[in-house]
PDB file of C-alpha atoms and ligand atoms in Angstrom:
ATOM      1  CA  UNK A   1      -1.206  22.014 -12.612  1.00 61.00           C
ATOM      2  CA  UNK A   2      -2.863  19.011 -11.309  1.00 69.00           C
ATOM      3  CA  UNK A   3      -2.104  16.074 -13.491  1.00 79.00           C
ATOM      4  CA  UNK A   4      -4.455  14.392 -15.889  1.00 82.00           C
ATOM      5  CA  UNK A   5      -6.587  11.307 -14.485  1.00 84.00           C
ATOM      6  CA  UNK A   6      -6.236   9.296 -17.710  1.00 92.00           C
ATOM      7  CA  UNK A   7      -3.446   7.880 -20.146  1.00 96.00           C
ATOM      8  CA  UNK A   8      -3.604   7.970 -23.997  1.00 98.00           C
ATOM      9  CA  UNK A   9      -0.629   6.396 -25.382  1.00 97.00           C
ATOM     10  CA  UNK A  10      -2.187   6.714 -28.904  1.00 98.00           C
ATOM     11  CA  UNK A  11      -1.767  10.373 -28.355  1.00 98.00           C
ATOM     12  CA  UNK A  12       2.099  10.104 -27.753  1.00 97.00           C
ATOM     13  CA  UNK A  13       4.204  12.018 -31.445  1.00 97.00           C
ATOM     14  CA  UNK A  14       0.442  13.483 -32.798  1.00 98.00           C
ATOM     15  CA  UNK A  15       0.922  17.256 -33.672  1.00 98.00           C
ATOM     16  CA  UNK A  16      -1.511  19.261 -31.827  1.00 98.00           C
ATOM     17  CA  UNK A  17      -2.431  22.629 -32.508  1.00 99.00           C
ATOM     18  CA  UNK A  18      -4.308  25.226 -29.624  1.00 99.00           C
ATOM     19  CA  UNK A  19      -5.428  28.674 -29.451  1.00 99.00           C
ATOM     20  CA  UNK A  20      -4.573  30.522 -26.546  1.00 98.00           C
ATOM     21  CA  UNK A  21      -2.662  28.324 -25.248  1.00 98.00           C
ATOM     22  CA  UNK A  22      -0.774  30.465 -22.953  1.00 98.00           C
ATOM     23  CA  UNK A  23      -2.699  30.597 -20.143  1.00 97.00           C
ATOM     24  CA  UNK A  24      -6.461  29.732 -18.511  1.00 97.00           C
ATOM     25  CA  UNK A  25      -7.590  26.471 -20.018  1.00 98.00           C
ATOM     26  CA  UNK A  26      -4.947  26.813 -22.842  1.00 98.00           C
ATOM     27  CA  UNK A  27      -2.254  26.633 -20.499  1.00 98.00           C
ATOM     28  CA  UNK A  28      -3.884  23.572 -19.122  1.00 98.00           C
ATOM     29  CA  UNK A  29      -4.409  22.120 -22.644  1.00 98.00           C
ATOM     30  CA  UNK A  30      -0.594  22.618 -23.999  1.00 98.00           C
ATOM     31  CA  UNK A  31       0.096  20.896 -20.308  1.00 97.00           C
ATOM     32  CA  UNK A  32      -1.767  17.725 -20.857  1.00 97.00           C
ATOM     33  CA  UNK A  33      -1.338  17.242 -23.753  1.00 98.00           C
ATOM     34  CA  UNK A  34       2.420  17.223 -23.751  1.00 97.00           C
ATOM     35  CA  UNK A  35       1.890  15.010 -21.025  1.00 96.00           C
ATOM     36  CA  UNK A  36       0.947  12.512 -22.856  1.00 96.00           C
ATOM     37  CA  UNK A  37       3.625  12.769 -25.575  1.00 96.00           C
ATOM     38  CA  UNK A  38       2.243  14.850 -28.084  1.00 97.00           C
ATOM     39  CA  UNK A  39       3.611  17.516 -30.066  1.00 97.00           C
ATOM     40  CA  UNK A  40       1.764  20.656 -29.137  1.00 98.00           C
ATOM     41  CA  UNK A  41       2.298  24.055 -30.818  1.00 98.00           C
ATOM     42  CA  UNK A  42      -0.041  27.135 -29.827  1.00 98.00           C
ATOM     43  CA  UNK A  43      -0.253  30.360 -30.578  1.00 99.00           C
ATOM     44  CA  UNK A  44      -1.210  33.349 -27.940  1.00 98.00           C
ATOM     45  CA  UNK A  45      -1.011  36.542 -27.633  1.00 98.00           C
ATOM     46  CA  UNK A  46       0.320  36.547 -24.255  1.00 98.00           C
ATOM     47  CA  UNK A  47       3.584  36.184 -25.075  1.00 98.00           C
ATOM     48  CA  UNK A  48       5.213  36.208 -21.628  1.00 98.00           C
ATOM     49  CA  UNK A  49       3.231  33.868 -19.836  1.00 98.00           C
ATOM     50  CA  UNK A  50       3.600  31.573 -23.142  1.00 98.00           C
ATOM     51  CA  UNK A  51       6.816  31.141 -23.340  1.00 98.00           C
ATOM     52  CA  UNK A  52       7.365  30.508 -19.421  1.00 98.00           C
ATOM     53  CA  UNK A  53       4.909  27.970 -20.341  1.00 98.00           C
ATOM     54  CA  UNK A  54       7.379  26.200 -23.046  1.00 98.00           C
ATOM     55  CA  UNK A  55       9.685  26.071 -20.797  1.00 97.00           C
ATOM     56  CA  UNK A  56       8.001  24.332 -17.715  1.00 96.00           C
ATOM     57  CA  UNK A  57       6.554  21.792 -20.659  1.00 96.00           C
ATOM     58  CA  UNK A  58      10.968  21.495 -21.216  1.00 95.00           C
ATOM     59  CA  UNK A  59      11.864  21.201 -17.798  1.00 95.00           C
ATOM     60  CA  UNK A  60       9.356  18.099 -16.811  1.00 92.00           C
ATOM     61  CA  UNK A  61      11.059  16.596 -20.134  1.00 90.00           C
ATOM     62  CA  UNK A  62       7.676  14.654 -21.837  1.00 84.00           C
ATOM     63  CA  UNK A  63       5.712  15.821 -24.633  1.00 85.00           C
ATOM     64  CA  UNK A  64       7.253  18.797 -27.024  1.00 92.00           C
ATOM     65  CA  UNK A  65       6.180  22.634 -27.076  1.00 98.00           C
ATOM     66  CA  UNK A  66       5.804  25.028 -29.507  1.00 98.00           C
ATOM     67  CA  UNK A  67       5.002  28.718 -28.967  1.00 98.00           C
ATOM     68  CA  UNK A  68       3.998  30.999 -32.495  1.00 98.00           C
ATOM     69  CA  UNK A  69       3.069  34.226 -31.496  1.00 98.00           C
ATOM     70  CA  UNK A  70      -0.010  35.608 -33.435  1.00 98.00           C
ATOM     71  CA  UNK A  71      -3.236  37.840 -32.898  1.00 98.00           C
ATOM     72  CA  UNK A  72      -6.141  35.473 -34.002  1.00 98.00           C
ATOM     73  CA  UNK A  73      -7.803  38.084 -35.541  1.00 98.00           C
ATOM     74  CA  UNK A  74      -4.757  38.240 -38.207  1.00 98.00           C
ATOM     75  CA  UNK A  75      -6.161  35.347 -40.751  1.00 98.00           C
ATOM     76  CA  UNK A  76      -3.251  35.124 -42.885  1.00 98.00           C
ATOM     77  CA  UNK A  77      -1.263  35.364 -39.165  1.00 98.00           C
ATOM     78  CA  UNK A  78      -3.197  32.037 -38.162  1.00 98.00           C
ATOM     79  CA  UNK A  79      -2.408  30.295 -41.488  1.00 98.00           C
ATOM     80  CA  UNK A  80       1.047  31.248 -41.613  1.00 98.00           C
ATOM     81  CA  UNK A  81       1.394  29.949 -38.232  1.00 98.00           C
ATOM     82  CA  UNK A  82      -0.676  26.679 -38.672  1.00 98.00           C
ATOM     83  CA  UNK A  83       1.283  25.593 -41.619  1.00 98.00           C
ATOM     84  CA  UNK A  84       4.937  26.475 -39.415  1.00 98.00           C
ATOM     85  CA  UNK A  85       3.051  24.124 -36.537  1.00 98.00           C
ATOM     86  CA  UNK A  86       2.764  21.086 -39.578  1.00 98.00           C
ATOM     87  CA  UNK A  87       6.162  22.040 -41.198  1.00 98.00           C
ATOM     88  CA  UNK A  88       7.864  21.413 -37.470  1.00 98.00           C
ATOM     89  CA  UNK A  89       5.848  19.136 -35.670  1.00 98.00           C
ATOM     90  CA  UNK A  90       4.593  16.863 -38.779  1.00 98.00           C
ATOM     91  CA  UNK A  91       0.983  17.244 -40.080  1.00 98.00           C
ATOM     92  CA  UNK A  92      -1.176  18.409 -37.452  1.00 99.00           C
ATOM     93  CA  UNK A  93      -3.759  15.941 -36.198  1.00 98.00           C
ATOM     94  CA  UNK A  94      -6.111  17.469 -33.286  1.00 99.00           C
ATOM     95  CA  UNK A  95      -6.892  21.187 -33.703  1.00 99.00           C
ATOM     96  CA  UNK A  96      -8.284  22.739 -30.606  1.00 99.00           C
ATOM     97  CA  UNK A  97     -10.015  25.614 -31.257  1.00 99.00           C
ATOM     98  CA  UNK A  98      -9.639  26.697 -27.415  1.00 98.00           C
ATOM     99  CA  UNK A  99      -9.101  31.128 -27.134  1.00 98.00           C
ATOM    100  CA  UNK A 100     -11.970  33.648 -26.512  1.00 98.00           C
ATOM    101  CA  UNK A 101     -12.512  36.857 -25.133  1.00 96.00           C
ATOM    102  CA  UNK A 102     -15.333  36.694 -22.689  1.00 94.00           C
ATOM    103  CA  UNK A 103     -15.260  40.504 -21.730  1.00 93.00           C
ATOM    104  CA  UNK A 104     -18.795  41.693 -20.845  1.00 93.00           C
ATOM    105  CA  UNK A 105     -21.025  44.204 -22.550  1.00 94.00           C
ATOM    106  CA  UNK A 106     -24.488  45.992 -22.524  1.00 95.00           C
ATOM    107  CA  UNK A 107     -26.831  45.151 -25.718  1.00 97.00           C
ATOM    108  CA  UNK A 108     -28.297  48.732 -25.762  1.00 98.00           C
ATOM    109  CA  UNK A 109     -24.067  50.119 -25.848  1.00 96.00           C
ATOM    110  CA  UNK A 110     -22.837  47.396 -28.237  1.00 97.00           C
ATOM    111  CA  UNK A 111     -21.987  49.334 -31.995  1.00 98.00           C
ATOM    112  CA  UNK A 112     -21.694  47.188 -34.898  1.00 98.00           C
ATOM    113  CA  UNK A 113     -17.680  47.728 -34.774  1.00 98.00           C
ATOM    114  CA  UNK A 114     -18.139  46.150 -31.586  1.00 97.00           C
ATOM    115  CA  UNK A 115     -20.006  43.306 -32.912  1.00 98.00           C
ATOM    116  CA  UNK A 116     -17.797  42.194 -35.482  1.00 98.00           C
ATOM    117  CA  UNK A 117     -14.891  42.657 -32.979  1.00 98.00           C
ATOM    118  CA  UNK A 118     -16.536  40.104 -30.393  1.00 98.00           C
ATOM    119  CA  UNK A 119     -17.109  37.858 -33.693  1.00 98.00           C
ATOM    120  CA  UNK A 120     -13.126  38.305 -34.882  1.00 98.00           C
ATOM    121  CA  UNK A 121     -12.129  36.794 -32.078  1.00 98.00           C
ATOM    122  CA  UNK A 122     -14.735  34.231 -30.833  1.00 98.00           C
ATOM    123  CA  UNK A 123     -16.118  32.483 -33.539  1.00 98.00           C
ATOM    124  CA  UNK A 124     -13.909  33.795 -36.630  1.00 98.00           C
ATOM    125  CA  UNK A 125     -10.548  31.994 -35.829  1.00 98.00           C
ATOM    126  CA  UNK A 126     -12.756  28.564 -35.310  1.00 98.00           C
ATOM    127  CA  UNK A 127     -13.771  28.250 -38.881  1.00 98.00           C
ATOM    128  CA  UNK A 128     -10.370  29.668 -40.564  1.00 99.00           C
ATOM    129  CA  UNK A 129      -8.501  27.056 -38.378  1.00 99.00           C
ATOM    130  CA  UNK A 130     -10.385  24.494 -39.240  1.00 99.00           C
ATOM    131  CA  UNK A 131      -9.914  24.952 -42.630  1.00 98.00           C
ATOM    132  CA  UNK A 132      -6.274  25.324 -42.524  1.00 98.00           C
ATOM    133  CA  UNK A 133      -5.800  22.768 -40.642  1.00 98.00           C
ATOM    134  CA  UNK A 134      -8.432  20.020 -42.664  1.00 98.00           C
ATOM    135  CA  UNK A 135      -6.058  19.341 -45.497  1.00 98.00           C
ATOM    136  CA  UNK A 136      -3.243  18.548 -42.949  1.00 98.00           C
ATOM    137  CA  UNK A 137      -5.747  15.829 -41.509  1.00 98.00           C
ATOM    138  CA  UNK A 138      -7.041  14.459 -44.963  1.00 98.00           C
ATOM    139  CA  UNK A 139      -3.346  13.496 -45.313  1.00 98.00           C
ATOM    140  CA  UNK A 140      -3.082  11.675 -42.598  1.00 98.00           C
ATOM    141  CA  UNK A 141      -6.551  10.191 -43.103  1.00 98.00           C
ATOM    142  CA  UNK A 142      -8.047  11.055 -40.067  1.00 98.00           C
ATOM    143  CA  UNK A 143      -8.279  13.891 -37.197  1.00 98.00           C
ATOM    144  CA  UNK A 144     -10.344  15.773 -34.038  1.00 99.00           C
ATOM    145  CA  UNK A 145     -11.490  19.764 -34.225  1.00 99.00           C
ATOM    146  CA  UNK A 146     -12.304  20.118 -30.839  1.00 99.00           C
ATOM    147  CA  UNK A 147     -14.344  23.605 -30.709  1.00 99.00           C
ATOM    148  CA  UNK A 148     -14.750  25.479 -27.032  1.00 98.00           C
ATOM    149  CA  UNK A 149     -18.323  26.391 -26.580  1.00 98.00           C
ATOM    150  CA  UNK A 150     -19.339  27.684 -23.309  1.00 98.00           C
ATOM    151  CA  UNK A 151     -22.751  27.333 -21.150  1.00 98.00           C
ATOM    152  CA  UNK A 152     -23.777  30.577 -21.041  1.00 96.00           C
ATOM    153  CA  UNK A 153     -26.450  30.715 -23.806  1.00 96.00           C
ATOM    154  CA  UNK A 154     -27.809  27.266 -22.541  1.00 96.00           C
ATOM    155  CA  UNK A 155     -28.259  29.376 -18.722  1.00 96.00           C
ATOM    156  CA  UNK A 156     -29.710  32.035 -21.028  1.00 94.00           C
ATOM    157  CA  UNK A 157     -27.125  34.569 -19.160  1.00 92.00           C
ATOM    158  CA  UNK A 158     -27.472  38.113 -19.609  1.00 94.00           C
ATOM    159  CA  UNK A 159     -24.920  40.391 -20.135  1.00 95.00           C
ATOM    160  CA  UNK A 160     -23.129  39.290 -23.220  1.00 96.00           C
ATOM    161  CA  UNK A 161     -25.513  38.870 -26.126  1.00 97.00           C
ATOM    162  CA  UNK A 162     -22.478  38.890 -28.750  1.00 98.00           C
ATOM    163  CA  UNK A 163     -20.234  36.643 -26.970  1.00 97.00           C
ATOM    164  CA  UNK A 164     -23.613  33.899 -26.301  1.00 97.00           C
ATOM    165  CA  UNK A 165     -24.288  34.396 -29.667  1.00 98.00           C
ATOM    166  CA  UNK A 166     -20.388  33.402 -30.428  1.00 98.00           C
ATOM    167  CA  UNK A 167     -20.686  30.492 -28.758  1.00 98.00           C
ATOM    168  CA  UNK A 168     -23.979  29.407 -29.946  1.00 98.00           C
ATOM    169  CA  UNK A 169     -22.984  29.802 -33.461  1.00 98.00           C
ATOM    170  CA  UNK A 170     -19.730  27.610 -32.578  1.00 98.00           C
ATOM    171  CA  UNK A 171     -22.585  24.310 -32.870  1.00 98.00           C
ATOM    172  CA  UNK A 172     -23.298  24.277 -36.367  1.00 98.00           C
ATOM    173  CA  UNK A 173     -19.790  25.017 -37.468  1.00 98.00           C
ATOM    174  CA  UNK A 174     -18.833  22.006 -35.520  1.00 98.00           C
ATOM    175  CA  UNK A 175     -22.100  19.960 -36.888  1.00 98.00           C
ATOM    176  CA  UNK A 176     -21.030  21.444 -40.793  1.00 98.00           C
ATOM    177  CA  UNK A 177     -18.087  20.165 -40.369  1.00 98.00           C
ATOM    178  CA  UNK A 178     -18.455  17.068 -39.626  1.00 98.00           C
ATOM    179  CA  UNK A 179     -20.635  16.098 -41.867  1.00 98.00           C
ATOM    180  CA  UNK A 180     -18.609  17.368 -44.620  1.00 98.00           C
ATOM    181  CA  UNK A 181     -15.190  15.775 -43.296  1.00 98.00           C
ATOM    182  CA  UNK A 182     -16.482  12.839 -41.743  1.00 98.00           C
ATOM    183  CA  UNK A 183     -15.742  10.761 -45.202  1.00 98.00           C
ATOM    184  CA  UNK A 184     -12.243  11.792 -44.664  1.00 98.00           C
ATOM    185  CA  UNK A 185     -12.656  10.045 -40.151  1.00 98.00           C
ATOM    186  CA  UNK A 186     -11.894  14.059 -39.776  1.00 99.00           C
ATOM    187  CA  UNK A 187     -14.646  14.154 -35.976  1.00 99.00           C
ATOM    188  CA  UNK A 188     -15.298  17.840 -35.011  1.00 99.00           C
ATOM    189  CA  UNK A 189     -17.298  18.384 -31.460  1.00 99.00           C
ATOM    190  CA  UNK A 190     -18.027  20.653 -29.291  1.00 99.00           C
ATOM    191  CA  UNK A 191     -16.460  21.103 -26.227  1.00 98.00           C
ATOM    192  CA  UNK A 192     -18.683  23.097 -23.084  1.00 98.00           C
ATOM    193  CA  UNK A 193     -16.925  23.960 -20.446  1.00 98.00           C
ATOM    194  CA  UNK A 194     -19.091  25.363 -17.657  1.00 98.00           C
ATOM    195  CA  UNK A 195     -17.458  27.778 -14.882  1.00 97.00           C
ATOM    196  CA  UNK A 196     -13.844  27.297 -14.986  1.00 97.00           C
ATOM    197  CA  UNK A 197     -11.831  28.606 -11.866  1.00 95.00           C
ATOM    198  CA  UNK A 198      -9.079  30.129 -14.131  1.00 96.00           C
ATOM    199  CA  UNK A 199      -6.972  33.239 -12.854  1.00 92.00           C
ATOM    200  CA  UNK A 200      -8.900  35.889 -15.451  1.00 92.00           C
ATOM    201  CA  UNK A 201     -12.512  34.499 -13.642  1.00 94.00           C
ATOM    202  CA  UNK A 202     -10.872  34.791 -10.155  1.00 94.00           C
ATOM    203  CA  UNK A 203      -9.650  38.247 -10.941  1.00 93.00           C
ATOM    204  CA  UNK A 204     -12.601  39.261 -12.894  1.00 92.00           C
ATOM    205  CA  UNK A 205     -15.617  37.555 -12.180  1.00 91.00           C
ATOM    206  CA  UNK A 206     -15.707  36.082  -9.271  1.00 94.00           C
ATOM    207  CA  UNK A 207     -17.264  37.069  -6.020  1.00 95.00           C
ATOM    208  CA  UNK A 208     -19.254  35.641  -2.973  1.00 95.00           C
ATOM    209  CA  UNK A 209     -22.807  36.326  -5.175  1.00 95.00           C
ATOM    210  CA  UNK A 210     -21.666  35.090  -8.064  1.00 94.00           C
ATOM    211  CA  UNK A 211     -19.925  31.846  -6.083  1.00 95.00           C
ATOM    212  CA  UNK A 212     -23.394  31.397  -4.138  1.00 96.00           C
ATOM    213  CA  UNK A 213     -25.163  31.337  -7.932  1.00 95.00           C
ATOM    214  CA  UNK A 214     -22.969  28.787  -9.188  1.00 97.00           C
ATOM    215  CA  UNK A 215     -23.350  27.171  -6.057  1.00 96.00           C
ATOM    216  CA  UNK A 216     -27.234  26.642  -6.199  1.00 97.00           C
ATOM    217  CA  UNK A 217     -26.481  25.710  -9.930  1.00 97.00           C
ATOM    218  CA  UNK A 218     -24.153  23.549 -10.419  1.00 98.00           C
ATOM    219  CA  UNK A 219     -25.909  19.204  -9.045  1.00 98.00           C
ATOM    220  CA  UNK A 220     -22.021  19.022  -7.897  1.00 98.00           C
ATOM    221  CA  UNK A 221     -20.042  20.863  -4.975  1.00 97.00           C
ATOM    222  CA  UNK A 222     -16.920  21.105  -6.403  1.00 96.00           C
ATOM    223  CA  UNK A 223     -15.663  23.767  -8.199  1.00 96.00           C
ATOM    224  CA  UNK A 224     -14.295  22.865 -11.852  1.00 97.00           C
ATOM    225  CA  UNK A 225     -10.659  23.837 -12.884  1.00 96.00           C
ATOM    226  CA  UNK A 226      -8.952  23.794 -15.693  1.00 97.00           C
ATOM    227  CA  UNK A 227      -7.968  20.385 -15.839  1.00 97.00           C
ATOM    228  CA  UNK A 228     -10.928  19.037 -15.551  1.00 98.00           C
ATOM    229  CA  UNK A 229     -11.533  20.719 -19.318  1.00 98.00           C
ATOM    230  CA  UNK A 230      -8.481  19.198 -20.315  1.00 98.00           C
ATOM    231  CA  UNK A 231      -9.277  15.774 -19.140  1.00 98.00           C
ATOM    232  CA  UNK A 232     -12.386  16.122 -21.545  1.00 98.00           C
ATOM    233  CA  UNK A 233     -10.257  17.614 -24.291  1.00 98.00           C
ATOM    234  CA  UNK A 234      -7.676  13.887 -24.020  1.00 98.00           C
ATOM    235  CA  UNK A 235     -10.560  12.022 -24.198  1.00 98.00           C
ATOM    236  CA  UNK A 236     -11.985  13.882 -27.635  1.00 98.00           C
ATOM    237  CA  UNK A 237      -8.480  14.204 -29.281  1.00 98.00           C
ATOM    238  CA  UNK A 238      -7.512  10.383 -28.185  1.00 98.00           C
ATOM    239  CA  UNK A 239      -8.842   7.684 -30.161  1.00 98.00           C
ATOM    240  CA  UNK A 240     -10.922   6.395 -27.812  1.00 98.00           C
ATOM    241  CA  UNK A 241     -14.001   8.487 -28.911  1.00 98.00           C
ATOM    242  CA  UNK A 242     -12.913   7.120 -31.853  1.00 98.00           C
ATOM    243  CA  UNK A 243     -16.742   6.969 -33.161  1.00 98.00           C
ATOM    244  CA  UNK A 244     -17.906  10.476 -31.618  1.00 98.00           C
ATOM    245  CA  UNK A 245     -18.872  13.248 -33.785  1.00 99.00           C
ATOM    246  CA  UNK A 246     -21.127  16.264 -33.926  1.00 98.00           C
ATOM    247  CA  UNK A 247     -21.497  16.447 -30.641  1.00 98.00           C
ATOM    248  CA  UNK A 248     -21.716  18.723 -27.330  1.00 98.00           C
ATOM    249  CA  UNK A 249     -19.330  17.507 -24.546  1.00 98.00           C
ATOM    250  CA  UNK A 250     -20.460  19.433 -21.141  1.00 98.00           C
ATOM    251  CA  UNK A 251     -18.366  20.031 -17.949  1.00 98.00           C
ATOM    252  CA  UNK A 252     -20.042  22.019 -15.830  1.00 98.00           C
ATOM    253  CA  UNK A 253     -20.510  19.841 -12.706  1.00 98.00           C
ATOM    254  CA  UNK A 254     -24.624  19.713 -14.165  1.00 98.00           C
ATOM    255  CA  UNK A 255     -24.989  23.415 -13.860  1.00 98.00           C
ATOM    256  CA  UNK A 256     -26.642  23.686 -17.407  1.00 97.00           C
TER     257      UNK A 256
HETATM  258  N1  NAD B   1     -12.856  29.851 -17.779  1.00 64.91           N
HETATM  259  C1  NAD B   1     -14.327  29.429 -17.991  1.00 64.91           C
HETATM  260  O1  NAD B   1     -14.899  30.186 -16.851  1.00 64.91           O
HETATM  261  C2  NAD B   1     -15.092  29.373 -19.515  1.00 64.91           C
HETATM  262  C3  NAD B   1     -16.694  29.567 -19.585  1.00 64.91           C
HETATM  263  C4  NAD B   1     -17.190  28.840 -20.321  1.00 64.91           C
HETATM  264  C5  NAD B   1     -16.554  28.775 -21.405  1.00 64.91           C
HETATM  265  N2  NAD B   1     -15.297  29.010 -21.753  1.00 64.91           N
HETATM  266  C6  NAD B   1     -14.267  28.763 -23.166  1.00 64.91           C
HETATM  267  O2  NAD B   1     -13.094  28.263 -23.053  1.00 64.91           O
HETATM  268  C7  NAD B   1     -12.097  28.819 -23.198  1.00 64.91           C
HETATM  269  C8  NAD B   1     -11.023  29.329 -22.880  1.00 64.91           C
HETATM  270  O3  NAD B   1     -11.820  30.199 -21.327  1.00 64.91           O
HETATM  271  P1  NAD B   1     -10.491  30.539 -20.642  1.00 64.91           P
HETATM  272  O4  NAD B   1     -11.260  31.065 -19.565  1.00 64.91           O
HETATM  273  O5  NAD B   1      -9.498  29.883 -20.582  1.00 64.91           O
HETATM  274  O6  NAD B   1     -10.102  32.010 -21.803  1.00 64.91           O
HETATM  275  P2  NAD B   1      -8.723  32.853 -20.764  1.00 64.91           P
HETATM  276  O7  NAD B   1      -9.873  34.413 -21.400  1.00 64.91           O
HETATM  277  O8  NAD B   1      -8.681  32.842 -19.886  1.00 64.91           O
HETATM  278  O9  NAD B   1      -7.553  32.631 -22.292  1.00 64.91           O
HETATM  279  C9  NAD B   1      -7.581  32.681 -23.685  1.00 64.91           C
HETATM  280  C10 NAD B   1      -6.295  33.018 -23.714  1.00 64.91           C
HETATM  281  O10 NAD B   1      -6.262  33.469 -25.408  1.00 64.91           O
HETATM  282  C11 NAD B   1      -5.708  34.026 -25.224  1.00 64.91           C
HETATM  283  N3  NAD B   1      -6.260  35.377 -26.571  1.00 64.91           N
HETATM  284  C12 NAD B   1      -6.851  35.818 -26.248  1.00 64.91           C
HETATM  285  N4  NAD B   1      -7.473  37.113 -27.110  1.00 64.91           N
HETATM  286  C13 NAD B   1      -6.504  36.569 -28.275  1.00 64.91           C
HETATM  287  C14 NAD B   1      -6.387  36.987 -29.540  1.00 64.91           C
HETATM  288  N5  NAD B   1      -6.655  37.768 -30.079  1.00 64.91           N
HETATM  289  N6  NAD B   1      -5.216  36.318 -29.915  1.00 64.91           N
HETATM  290  C15 NAD B   1      -4.138  35.140 -29.847  1.00 64.91           C
HETATM  291  N7  NAD B   1      -4.860  34.363 -28.404  1.00 64.91           N
HETATM  292  C16 NAD B   1      -5.661  35.470 -27.855  1.00 64.91           C
HETATM  293  C17 NAD B   1      -5.544  34.724 -24.114  1.00 64.91           C
HETATM  294  O11 NAD B   1      -3.878  35.601 -24.091  1.00 64.91           O
HETATM  295  C18 NAD B   1      -5.318  33.412 -23.162  1.00 64.91           C
HETATM  296  O12 NAD B   1      -3.986  33.175 -23.039  1.00 64.91           O
HETATM  297  C19 NAD B   1     -12.596  29.769 -24.160  1.00 64.91           C
HETATM  298  O13 NAD B   1     -13.356  29.566 -25.676  1.00 64.91           O
HETATM  299  C20 NAD B   1     -13.967  30.122 -23.373  1.00 64.91           C
HETATM  300  O14 NAD B   1     -14.696  30.717 -24.123  1.00 64.91           O
HETATM  301  C21 NAD B   1     -14.622  29.643 -20.185  1.00 64.91           C
END
């Protein structure tokens, strides 16, 4: 995994909580914040990958990582994990609401149960994770929440209406929380990745045709990798972005 191009000394010693930190962009977030000297707790359902990630951070010898197994659809379990992270590492300063599931679905086939299942991973945990960390951030007198969106709805991409609806809804969540908790210096922003070449994307969705579409859409010719997203998250987590809140930050090489 490549390393960050920036260094933020204020992140050292801070507690960070990442949802879906075991693989993909989440693993890059966990690694990047640990390399800045932060104490990173993360939840995931992928236990094997998550434990291997903790081990690799331990071996690198900088920062601290704590894996708490948790299915984000279980809100009581999520609340317990946030409590536990705060207890072990100290109050959480930075929440990265990263986890999602981008399974494609055909609109005419979606049942009410499937709709609820899409929201249960792509929208609901973002609200309840924020709700659970806010008392810790209020105690600290500051905090940064980064909600992960997507450019799918900006592109008007089809084949995933429920996912795109959840991702568009995140902007409302960001704006609402930033207004309510700004007086406590809690900042809330949305980070919108473009098409990031994670293992999952390469396995399921990347093919010569879709790559052609991406190349035609992006202004820049390069592929986006998880580190590009982690670099933006580091900025948003750090005091370097202390006056940025209620905004959208797009890392998509100019596609949307
Ligand atoms: N990769 C992209 O091209 C891309 C594009 C736009 C937006 N995004 C957004 O960026 C974020 C990260 O995307 P990614 O591509 O790394 O995703 P990913 O699917 O590769 O990884 C998601 C992580 O969340 C975990 N997870 C999934 N369901 C869970 C559950 N119920 N409980 C706990 N953990 C669970 C997975 O095990 C995995 O480690 C998401 O919010 C996604 O919507 C990604």
